[in-house]
PDB file of C-alpha atoms in Angstrom:
ATOM      1  CA  UNK C   1     -53.915 174.617 185.202  1.00 81.00           C
ATOM      2  CA  UNK C   2     -55.287 171.207 186.360  1.00 86.00           C
ATOM      3  CA  UNK C   3     -53.356 171.669 189.636  1.00 90.00           C
ATOM      4  CA  UNK C   4     -54.966 175.024 190.230  1.00 91.00           C
ATOM      5  CA  UNK C   5     -58.393 173.525 189.616  1.00 88.00           C
ATOM      6  CA  UNK C   6     -57.569 170.791 192.065  1.00 88.00           C
ATOM      7  CA  UNK C   7     -56.649 173.268 194.727  1.00 89.00           C
ATOM      8  CA  UNK C   8     -60.275 174.429 194.836  1.00 90.00           C
ATOM      9  CA  UNK C   9     -61.641 170.957 195.011  1.00 87.00           C
ATOM     10  CA  UNK C  10     -62.165 170.099 191.250  1.00 87.00           C
ATOM     11  CA  UNK C  11     -61.246 166.630 190.003  1.00 84.00           C
ATOM     12  CA  UNK C  12     -59.631 166.906 186.629  1.00 86.00           C
ATOM     13  CA  UNK C  13     -59.319 163.723 184.488  1.00 84.00           C
ATOM     14  CA  UNK C  14     -59.889 165.372 181.091  1.00 88.00           C
ATOM     15  CA  UNK C  15     -59.027 169.008 180.294  1.00 88.00           C
ATOM     16  CA  UNK C  16     -62.084 169.243 178.081  1.00 90.00           C
ATOM     17  CA  UNK C  17     -64.519 167.688 180.615  1.00 91.00           C
ATOM     18  CA  UNK C  18     -66.763 170.022 182.583  1.00 88.00           C
ATOM     19  CA  UNK C  19     -65.286 170.929 186.020  1.00 90.00           C
ATOM     20  CA  UNK C  20     -67.386 169.589 188.876  1.00 90.00           C
ATOM     21  CA  UNK C  21     -67.520 173.008 190.554  1.00 90.00           C
ATOM     22  CA  UNK C  22     -70.461 175.084 191.846  1.00 89.00           C
ATOM     23  CA  UNK C  23     -70.725 178.700 190.684  1.00 88.00           C
ATOM     24  CA  UNK C  24     -68.900 179.686 193.889  1.00 90.00           C
ATOM     25  CA  UNK C  25     -66.293 177.042 193.156  1.00 91.00           C
ATOM     26  CA  UNK C  26     -65.702 178.522 189.687  1.00 90.00           C
ATOM     27  CA  UNK C  27     -65.204 181.893 191.307  1.00 92.00           C
ATOM     28  CA  UNK C  28     -62.625 180.400 193.649  1.00 91.00           C
ATOM     29  CA  UNK C  29     -60.922 178.826 190.630  1.00 91.00           C
ATOM     30  CA  UNK C  30     -60.866 182.142 188.752  1.00 91.00           C
ATOM     31  CA  UNK C  31     -59.323 183.945 191.806  1.00 92.00           C
ATOM     32  CA  UNK C  32     -56.729 181.220 192.158  1.00 91.00           C
ATOM     33  CA  UNK C  33     -55.806 181.658 188.466  1.00 91.00           C
ATOM     34  CA  UNK C  34     -55.444 185.375 189.026  1.00 89.00           C
ATOM     35  CA  UNK C  35     -53.284 184.974 192.087  1.00 89.00           C
ATOM     36  CA  UNK C  36     -51.010 182.288 190.793  1.00 89.00           C
ATOM     37  CA  UNK C  37     -50.662 183.518 187.107  1.00 88.00           C
ATOM     38  CA  UNK C  38     -50.867 187.277 187.670  1.00 84.00           C
ATOM     39  CA  UNK C  39     -53.869 187.793 185.311  1.00 86.00           C
ATOM     40  CA  UNK C  40     -57.161 189.647 185.623  1.00 86.00           C
ATOM     41  CA  UNK C  41     -60.294 187.963 184.434  1.00 86.00           C
ATOM     42  CA  UNK C  42     -63.822 189.574 184.082  1.00 82.00           C
ATOM     43  CA  UNK C  43     -66.161 186.651 184.662  1.00 85.00           C
ATOM     44  CA  UNK C  44     -65.824 183.154 186.090  1.00 86.00           C
ATOM     45  CA  UNK C  45     -68.861 181.642 184.371  1.00 83.00           C
ATOM     46  CA  UNK C  46     -67.001 180.842 181.185  1.00 85.00           C
ATOM     47  CA  UNK C  47     -64.432 178.693 183.054  1.00 89.00           C
ATOM     48  CA  UNK C  48     -66.288 175.462 182.621  1.00 89.00           C
ATOM     49  CA  UNK C  49     -63.200 173.385 181.703  1.00 91.00           C
ATOM     50  CA  UNK C  50     -59.427 173.526 182.150  1.00 90.00           C
ATOM     51  CA  UNK C  51     -59.232 174.179 178.380  1.00 92.00           C
ATOM     52  CA  UNK C  52     -61.539 177.185 178.833  1.00 90.00           C
ATOM     53  CA  UNK C  53     -59.333 178.478 181.569  1.00 88.00           C
ATOM     54  CA  UNK C  54     -56.175 178.145 179.517  1.00 89.00           C
ATOM     55  CA  UNK C  55     -57.783 180.049 176.654  1.00 90.00           C
ATOM     56  CA  UNK C  56     -58.888 182.812 179.016  1.00 86.00           C
ATOM     57  CA  UNK C  57     -55.550 183.435 180.585  1.00 87.00           C
ATOM     58  CA  UNK C  58     -53.307 182.938 177.526  1.00 83.00           C
ATOM     59  CA  UNK C  59     -53.588 186.420 176.037  1.00 79.00           C
ATOM     60  CA  UNK C  60     -52.815 188.049 179.369  1.00 72.00           C
ATOM     61  CA  UNK C  61     -49.890 185.863 180.240  1.00 66.00           C
ATOM     62  CA  UNK C  62     -48.350 186.865 176.844  1.00 59.00           C
ATOM     63  CA  UNK C  63     -48.951 190.593 177.315  1.00 62.00           C
ATOM     64  CA  UNK C  64     -48.092 190.737 181.047  1.00 59.00           C
ATOM     65  CA  UNK C  65     -50.109 191.697 184.054  1.00 54.00           C
ATOM     66  CA  UNK C  66     -52.641 194.467 183.505  1.00 54.00           C
ATOM     67  CA  UNK C  67     -53.321 197.216 186.055  1.00 56.00           C
ATOM     68  CA  UNK C  68     -55.332 195.939 188.970  1.00 54.00           C
ATOM     69  CA  UNK C  69     -58.876 197.246 188.834  1.00 54.00           C
ATOM     70  CA  UNK C  70     -60.487 198.687 191.968  1.00 73.00           C
ATOM     71  CA  UNK C  71     -63.274 200.977 193.014  1.00 87.00           C
ATOM     72  CA  UNK C  72     -63.898 204.140 191.150  1.00 90.00           C
ATOM     73  CA  UNK C  73     -61.992 206.865 193.038  1.00 90.00           C
ATOM     74  CA  UNK C  74     -65.142 208.886 193.548  1.00 92.00           C
ATOM     75  CA  UNK C  75     -67.092 206.072 195.107  1.00 94.00           C
ATOM     76  CA  UNK C  76     -68.940 207.484 198.120  1.00 94.00           C
ATOM     77  CA  UNK C  77     -67.604 210.950 197.845  1.00 94.00           C
ATOM     78  CA  UNK C  78     -71.030 212.552 198.240  1.00 94.00           C
ATOM     79  CA  UNK C  79     -72.530 210.221 200.662  1.00 95.00           C
ATOM     80  CA  UNK C  80     -71.740 212.417 203.692  1.00 94.00           C
ATOM     81  CA  UNK C  81     -73.402 215.473 202.072  1.00 94.00           C
ATOM     82  CA  UNK C  82     -76.359 213.375 200.927  1.00 92.00           C
ATOM     83  CA  UNK C  83     -76.864 211.960 204.442  1.00 92.00           C
ATOM     84  CA  UNK C  84     -76.719 215.456 205.991  1.00 93.00           C
ATOM     85  CA  UNK C  85     -79.227 216.890 203.530  1.00 93.00           C
ATOM     86  CA  UNK C  86     -81.613 214.012 202.955  1.00 92.00           C
ATOM     87  CA  UNK C  87     -81.668 212.035 206.198  1.00 91.00           C
ATOM     88  CA  UNK C  88     -83.984 214.313 208.230  1.00 92.00           C
ATOM     89  CA  UNK C  89     -86.556 214.515 205.390  1.00 93.00           C
ATOM     90  CA  UNK C  90     -86.460 210.782 204.621  1.00 91.00           C
ATOM     91  CA  UNK C  91     -86.770 209.899 208.303  1.00 92.00           C
ATOM     92  CA  UNK C  92     -89.812 212.108 208.612  1.00 93.00           C
ATOM     93  CA  UNK C  93     -91.456 211.173 205.293  1.00 93.00           C
ATOM     94  CA  UNK C  94     -91.181 207.421 205.873  1.00 92.00           C
ATOM     95  CA  UNK C  95     -91.664 207.373 209.655  1.00 91.00           C
ATOM     96  CA  UNK C  96     -88.321 205.655 209.723  1.00 94.00           C
ATOM     97  CA  UNK C  97     -87.552 203.661 212.820  1.00 95.00           C
ATOM     98  CA  UNK C  98     -83.955 202.376 213.348  1.00 96.00           C
ATOM     99  CA  UNK C  99     -83.234 199.788 215.991  1.00 96.00           C
ATOM    100  CA  UNK C 100     -79.908 198.283 217.054  1.00 97.00           C
ATOM    101  CA  UNK C 101     -77.683 200.725 215.080  1.00 96.00           C
ATOM    102  CA  UNK C 102     -75.231 200.682 218.023  1.00 97.00           C
ATOM    103  CA  UNK C 103     -74.539 197.023 217.180  1.00 97.00           C
ATOM    104  CA  UNK C 104     -72.679 198.028 214.076  1.00 97.00           C
ATOM    105  CA  UNK C 105     -68.918 197.887 214.880  1.00 96.00           C
ATOM    106  CA  UNK C 106     -67.636 201.530 215.074  1.00 95.00           C
ATOM    107  CA  UNK C 107     -64.527 200.761 213.136  1.00 96.00           C
ATOM    108  CA  UNK C 108     -62.895 198.021 211.029  1.00 96.00           C
ATOM    109  CA  UNK C 109     -64.249 195.994 208.099  1.00 97.00           C
ATOM    110  CA  UNK C 110     -67.895 194.986 208.162  1.00 98.00           C
ATOM    111  CA  UNK C 111     -70.102 193.058 205.758  1.00 98.00           C
ATOM    112  CA  UNK C 112     -73.640 194.405 206.157  1.00 97.00           C
ATOM    113  CA  UNK C 113     -76.242 191.982 204.769  1.00 97.00           C
ATOM    114  CA  UNK C 114     -79.867 192.971 204.400  1.00 96.00           C
ATOM    115  CA  UNK C 115     -83.088 191.732 202.805  1.00 95.00           C
ATOM    116  CA  UNK C 116     -84.238 193.501 199.704  1.00 92.00           C
ATOM    117  CA  UNK C 117     -87.821 194.777 199.239  1.00 89.00           C
ATOM    118  CA  UNK C 118     -87.386 197.713 196.874  1.00 87.00           C
ATOM    119  CA  UNK C 119     -84.789 200.147 195.484  1.00 86.00           C
ATOM    120  CA  UNK C 120     -85.549 202.358 198.413  1.00 90.00           C
ATOM    121  CA  UNK C 121     -83.668 199.897 200.677  1.00 92.00           C
ATOM    122  CA  UNK C 122     -80.420 201.340 199.425  1.00 90.00           C
ATOM    123  CA  UNK C 123     -80.817 205.022 200.306  1.00 91.00           C
ATOM    124  CA  UNK C 124     -82.763 204.314 203.543  1.00 94.00           C
ATOM    125  CA  UNK C 125     -80.121 201.867 204.784  1.00 95.00           C
ATOM    126  CA  UNK C 126     -77.372 204.455 203.963  1.00 94.00           C
ATOM    127  CA  UNK C 127     -79.308 206.988 206.018  1.00 93.00           C
ATOM    128  CA  UNK C 128     -79.901 204.542 208.910  1.00 95.00           C
ATOM    129  CA  UNK C 129     -76.324 203.371 209.230  1.00 96.00           C
ATOM    130  CA  UNK C 130     -74.066 205.094 211.768  1.00 95.00           C
ATOM    131  CA  UNK C 131     -71.149 204.548 209.336  1.00 96.00           C
ATOM    132  CA  UNK C 132     -70.873 205.207 205.566  1.00 96.00           C
ATOM    133  CA  UNK C 133     -71.615 202.240 203.390  1.00 97.00           C
ATOM    134  CA  UNK C 134     -70.142 201.162 200.075  1.00 97.00           C
ATOM    135  CA  UNK C 135     -72.864 199.086 198.579  1.00 94.00           C
ATOM    136  CA  UNK C 136     -73.172 196.593 195.755  1.00 91.00           C
ATOM    137  CA  UNK C 137     -76.041 197.400 193.392  1.00 87.00           C
ATOM    138  CA  UNK C 138     -77.457 195.682 190.302  1.00 86.00           C
ATOM    139  CA  UNK C 139     -75.739 197.043 187.225  1.00 87.00           C
ATOM    140  CA  UNK C 140     -78.974 198.156 185.692  1.00 85.00           C
ATOM    141  CA  UNK C 141     -79.226 201.119 188.005  1.00 84.00           C
ATOM    142  CA  UNK C 142     -76.011 202.397 186.468  1.00 88.00           C
ATOM    143  CA  UNK C 143     -77.482 202.341 183.014  1.00 85.00           C
ATOM    144  CA  UNK C 144     -77.152 206.007 182.110  1.00 88.00           C
ATOM    145  CA  UNK C 145     -74.216 208.408 182.558  1.00 91.00           C
ATOM    146  CA  UNK C 146     -76.225 210.476 185.031  1.00 91.00           C
ATOM    147  CA  UNK C 147     -77.340 207.460 187.041  1.00 88.00           C
ATOM    148  CA  UNK C 148     -73.833 206.037 187.072  1.00 92.00           C
ATOM    149  CA  UNK C 149     -72.371 209.390 188.295  1.00 93.00           C
ATOM    150  CA  UNK C 150     -75.022 209.642 191.038  1.00 90.00           C
ATOM    151  CA  UNK C 151     -74.940 206.046 192.366  1.00 90.00           C
ATOM    152  CA  UNK C 152     -71.132 205.953 192.308  1.00 94.00           C
ATOM    153  CA  UNK C 153     -70.858 209.115 194.363  1.00 93.00           C
ATOM    154  CA  UNK C 154     -73.570 207.952 196.698  1.00 92.00           C
ATOM    155  CA  UNK C 155     -71.376 204.936 197.347  1.00 94.00           C
ATOM    156  CA  UNK C 156     -72.411 202.159 194.929  1.00 93.00           C
ATOM    157  CA  UNK C 157     -70.555 199.933 192.553  1.00 94.00           C
ATOM    158  CA  UNK C 158     -72.199 197.666 189.885  1.00 91.00           C
ATOM    159  CA  UNK C 159     -72.554 193.878 189.939  1.00 90.00           C
ATOM    160  CA  UNK C 160     -74.034 191.697 187.280  1.00 85.00           C
ATOM    161  CA  UNK C 161     -76.813 189.383 188.384  1.00 75.00           C
ATOM    162  CA  UNK C 162     -75.741 185.770 188.948  1.00 68.00           C
ATOM    163  CA  UNK C 163     -72.441 184.445 190.222  1.00 64.00           C
ATOM    164  CA  UNK C 164     -69.097 185.155 188.630  1.00 78.00           C
ATOM    165  CA  UNK C 165     -68.708 188.867 188.337  1.00 87.00           C
ATOM    166  CA  UNK C 166     -65.003 189.077 189.240  1.00 90.00           C
ATOM    167  CA  UNK C 167     -64.857 192.886 188.898  1.00 90.00           C
ATOM    168  CA  UNK C 168     -67.525 193.242 191.552  1.00 92.00           C
ATOM    169  CA  UNK C 169     -65.831 190.699 193.802  1.00 92.00           C
ATOM    170  CA  UNK C 170     -62.492 192.687 193.517  1.00 91.00           C
ATOM    171  CA  UNK C 171     -64.345 195.900 194.397  1.00 93.00           C
ATOM    172  CA  UNK C 172     -66.035 194.258 197.371  1.00 94.00           C
ATOM    173  CA  UNK C 173     -62.710 192.907 198.621  1.00 92.00           C
ATOM    174  CA  UNK C 174     -61.187 196.361 198.282  1.00 93.00           C
ATOM    175  CA  UNK C 175     -63.971 197.749 200.593  1.00 95.00           C
ATOM    176  CA  UNK C 176     -63.519 195.276 203.373  1.00 95.00           C
ATOM    177  CA  UNK C 177     -59.755 195.195 203.171  1.00 93.00           C
ATOM    178  CA  UNK C 178     -59.619 198.928 203.569  1.00 94.00           C
ATOM    179  CA  UNK C 179     -61.702 198.610 206.778  1.00 96.00           C
ATOM    180  CA  UNK C 180     -64.939 200.006 205.416  1.00 96.00           C
ATOM    181  CA  UNK C 181     -68.528 198.821 205.548  1.00 98.00           C
ATOM    182  CA  UNK C 182     -69.680 196.785 202.525  1.00 98.00           C
ATOM    183  CA  UNK C 183     -73.447 196.635 201.905  1.00 97.00           C
ATOM    184  CA  UNK C 184     -74.877 193.487 200.214  1.00 95.00           C
ATOM    185  CA  UNK C 185     -78.396 192.207 199.561  1.00 94.00           C
ATOM    186  CA  UNK C 186     -77.889 188.440 199.576  1.00 93.00           C
ATOM    187  CA  UNK C 187     -81.210 187.671 197.879  1.00 91.00           C
ATOM    188  CA  UNK C 188     -79.725 189.004 194.679  1.00 83.00           C
ATOM    189  CA  UNK C 189     -82.980 190.561 193.658  1.00 82.00           C
ATOM    190  CA  UNK C 190     -85.992 192.240 195.241  1.00 79.00           C
ATOM    191  CA  UNK C 191     -88.229 189.980 197.170  1.00 70.00           C
ATOM    192  CA  UNK C 192     -91.229 192.271 197.349  1.00 69.00           C
ATOM    193  CA  UNK C 193     -91.913 191.406 200.941  1.00 70.00           C
ATOM    194  CA  UNK C 194     -91.117 187.670 200.585  1.00 83.00           C
ATOM    195  CA  UNK C 195     -87.777 186.670 201.920  1.00 91.00           C
ATOM    196  CA  UNK C 196     -86.014 184.798 199.133  1.00 91.00           C
ATOM    197  CA  UNK C 197     -83.147 182.215 199.547  1.00 92.00           C
ATOM    198  CA  UNK C 198     -79.827 183.824 200.236  1.00 94.00           C
ATOM    199  CA  UNK C 199     -76.842 183.461 197.914  1.00 93.00           C
ATOM    200  CA  UNK C 200     -73.536 182.739 199.676  1.00 94.00           C
ATOM    201  CA  UNK C 201     -71.592 185.709 198.414  1.00 93.00           C
ATOM    202  CA  UNK C 202     -71.887 187.904 201.527  1.00 95.00           C
ATOM    203  CA  UNK C 203     -70.737 185.109 203.881  1.00 97.00           C
ATOM    204  CA  UNK C 204     -67.985 184.076 201.465  1.00 96.00           C
ATOM    205  CA  UNK C 205     -66.595 187.654 201.269  1.00 96.00           C
ATOM    206  CA  UNK C 206     -66.666 187.865 205.059  1.00 97.00           C
ATOM    207  CA  UNK C 207     -64.730 184.619 205.295  1.00 97.00           C
ATOM    208  CA  UNK C 208     -62.109 185.845 202.798  1.00 95.00           C
ATOM    209  CA  UNK C 209     -61.482 188.951 204.753  1.00 94.00           C
ATOM    210  CA  UNK C 210     -62.196 187.835 208.272  1.00 95.00           C
ATOM    211  CA  UNK C 211     -64.811 190.635 208.570  1.00 97.00           C
ATOM    212  CA  UNK C 212     -67.834 190.479 210.932  1.00 97.00           C
ATOM    213  CA  UNK C 213     -71.132 189.849 209.297  1.00 97.00           C
ATOM    214  CA  UNK C 214     -73.952 192.125 210.430  1.00 98.00           C
ATOM    215  CA  UNK C 215     -77.611 191.059 209.582  1.00 98.00           C
ATOM    216  CA  UNK C 216     -80.133 193.815 208.835  1.00 98.00           C
ATOM    217  CA  UNK C 217     -83.929 193.393 208.610  1.00 96.00           C
ATOM    218  CA  UNK C 218     -85.786 195.974 206.534  1.00 95.00           C
ATOM    219  CA  UNK C 219     -89.566 196.087 206.408  1.00 93.00           C
ATOM    220  CA  UNK C 220     -91.992 198.525 204.810  1.00 91.00           C
ATOM    221  CA  UNK C 221     -90.142 199.603 201.748  1.00 90.00           C
ATOM    222  CA  UNK C 222     -92.233 197.384 199.460  1.00 89.00           C
ATOM    223  CA  UNK C 223     -95.214 199.719 200.136  1.00 86.00           C
ATOM    224  CA  UNK C 224     -93.345 202.847 198.968  1.00 87.00           C
ATOM    225  CA  UNK C 225     -93.768 202.106 195.262  1.00 75.00           C
ATOM    226  CA  UNK C 226     -96.930 200.545 193.833  1.00 60.00           C
ATOM    227  CA  UNK C 227     -97.825 199.805 190.225  1.00 55.00           C
ATOM    228  CA  UNK C 228     -97.046 202.701 187.898  1.00 56.00           C
ATOM    229  CA  UNK C 229     -96.999 205.400 190.584  1.00 54.00           C
ATOM    230  CA  UNK C 230     -93.559 207.099 190.387  1.00 67.00           C
ATOM    231  CA  UNK C 231     -93.974 209.368 193.407  1.00 78.00           C
ATOM    232  CA  UNK C 232     -92.967 207.492 196.516  1.00 83.00           C
ATOM    233  CA  UNK C 233     -95.843 206.707 198.810  1.00 85.00           C
ATOM    234  CA  UNK C 234     -95.596 207.436 202.492  1.00 87.00           C
ATOM    235  CA  UNK C 235     -95.116 204.196 204.396  1.00 87.00           C
ATOM    236  CA  UNK C 236     -93.703 203.246 207.788  1.00 91.00           C
ATOM    237  CA  UNK C 237     -90.241 201.747 207.359  1.00 94.00           C
ATOM    238  CA  UNK C 238     -88.364 199.825 210.024  1.00 96.00           C
ATOM    239  CA  UNK C 239     -84.701 198.967 209.865  1.00 97.00           C
ATOM    240  CA  UNK C 240     -83.238 196.671 212.494  1.00 97.00           C
ATOM    241  CA  UNK C 241     -79.457 195.837 212.958  1.00 98.00           C
ATOM    242  CA  UNK C 242     -78.663 192.447 214.417  1.00 97.00           C
ATOM    243  CA  UNK C 243     -75.716 191.361 216.505  1.00 97.00           C
ATOM    244  CA  UNK C 244     -72.517 190.966 214.490  1.00 97.00           C
ATOM    245  CA  UNK C 245     -71.587 187.400 213.577  1.00 97.00           C
ATOM    246  CA  UNK C 246     -67.906 186.988 214.239  1.00 95.00           C
ATOM    247  CA  UNK C 247     -66.209 185.551 211.203  1.00 94.00           C
ATOM    248  CA  UNK C 248     -62.575 184.374 211.130  1.00 92.00           C
ATOM    249  CA  UNK C 249     -60.563 184.659 208.036  1.00 95.00           C
ATOM    250  CA  UNK C 250     -60.555 181.276 206.178  1.00 95.00           C
ATOM    251  CA  UNK C 251     -57.613 180.978 203.711  1.00 94.00           C
ATOM    252  CA  UNK C 252     -58.515 177.496 202.427  1.00 94.00           C
ATOM    253  CA  UNK C 253     -60.839 177.673 199.410  1.00 93.00           C
ATOM    254  CA  UNK C 254     -62.616 174.352 200.018  1.00 93.00           C
ATOM    255  CA  UNK C 255     -63.151 175.083 203.637  1.00 95.00           C
ATOM    256  CA  UNK C 256     -64.273 178.546 202.875  1.00 95.00           C
ATOM    257  CA  UNK C 257     -66.952 177.329 200.523  1.00 94.00           C
ATOM    258  CA  UNK C 258     -68.231 174.796 203.089  1.00 94.00           C
ATOM    259  CA  UNK C 259     -68.378 177.424 205.781  1.00 96.00           C
ATOM    260  CA  UNK C 260     -70.025 179.934 203.576  1.00 96.00           C
ATOM    261  CA  UNK C 261     -72.998 177.628 203.071  1.00 94.00           C
ATOM    262  CA  UNK C 262     -73.557 177.097 206.827  1.00 95.00           C
ATOM    263  CA  UNK C 263     -72.943 180.781 207.566  1.00 97.00           C
ATOM    264  CA  UNK C 264     -75.500 181.840 204.879  1.00 97.00           C
ATOM    265  CA  UNK C 265     -78.174 179.732 206.508  1.00 96.00           C
ATOM    266  CA  UNK C 266     -77.434 181.431 209.810  1.00 97.00           C
ATOM    267  CA  UNK C 267     -77.474 184.816 208.307  1.00 97.00           C
ATOM    268  CA  UNK C 268     -80.879 184.307 206.641  1.00 96.00           C
ATOM    269  CA  UNK C 269     -82.332 183.088 209.834  1.00 96.00           C
ATOM    270  CA  UNK C 270     -81.075 186.168 211.698  1.00 97.00           C
ATOM    271  CA  UNK C 271     -82.451 188.528 209.004  1.00 97.00           C
ATOM    272  CA  UNK C 272     -85.830 186.702 209.103  1.00 96.00           C
ATOM    273  CA  UNK C 273     -85.937 187.083 212.796  1.00 96.00           C
ATOM    274  CA  UNK C 274     -85.213 190.804 212.640  1.00 96.00           C
ATOM    275  CA  UNK C 275     -87.978 191.364 210.074  1.00 93.00           C
ATOM    276  CA  UNK C 276     -90.467 189.504 212.226  1.00 89.00           C
ATOM    277  CA  UNK C 277     -89.463 191.554 215.174  1.00 84.00           C
ATOM    278  CA  UNK C 278     -89.962 194.877 213.328  1.00 56.00           C
TER     279      UNK C 278
END
């Protein structure tokens, strides 16, 4: 166990001492445990010590490897129909302008990273994209059975806020490794028109899969919903696709974490430039 922790850059002198790992480092540690021990964990945030890790994997190593979870089989099944029906109306209602859509690679895996102003970013980006998107959405929107049914078939899968949701990471990896487009909002929450710091998850997933990273700037959706008004207000929305950032696959966990930090800074700068140009 200590050797596995060491493979992701942790120094282990005492199995009960806190591991000197960032949230992303604990995710790398959890994935290394899964790969080397044939287990499936749900969250990396509890892996604060080697002793914690041993306790987490012990029941599964006794019982054998469980089935590998993946995306819901119905994920995105109705996105094509929804685009055909809703796209013309949404483009008209929101005066939607789309720029640079031809920059999105026409095939192969892609990580599409956009800023997040409101929940309307999700359906409008789906309508603006030349390719279907499987997107990561905060688990709260899947709160009811009806909402879960709808968002899953529109193309979404849930993620818990904060680092460490291994089920969401496996789902994201399934998307890019099956040569589809993964949509992520690296701010992690809605910025309401202010660009927040980016989390490194989008860049890190791109590095794990060697998928190009495409920045997207969205402006105007913050004006669609105001206060307690539930009916969407008409507002001019602009969506701009940037040039793909070529990302080579990085198999080394420590190098991957270092590169993810630099790549995230570059990604945020590109998204900010696209917003200002809208």
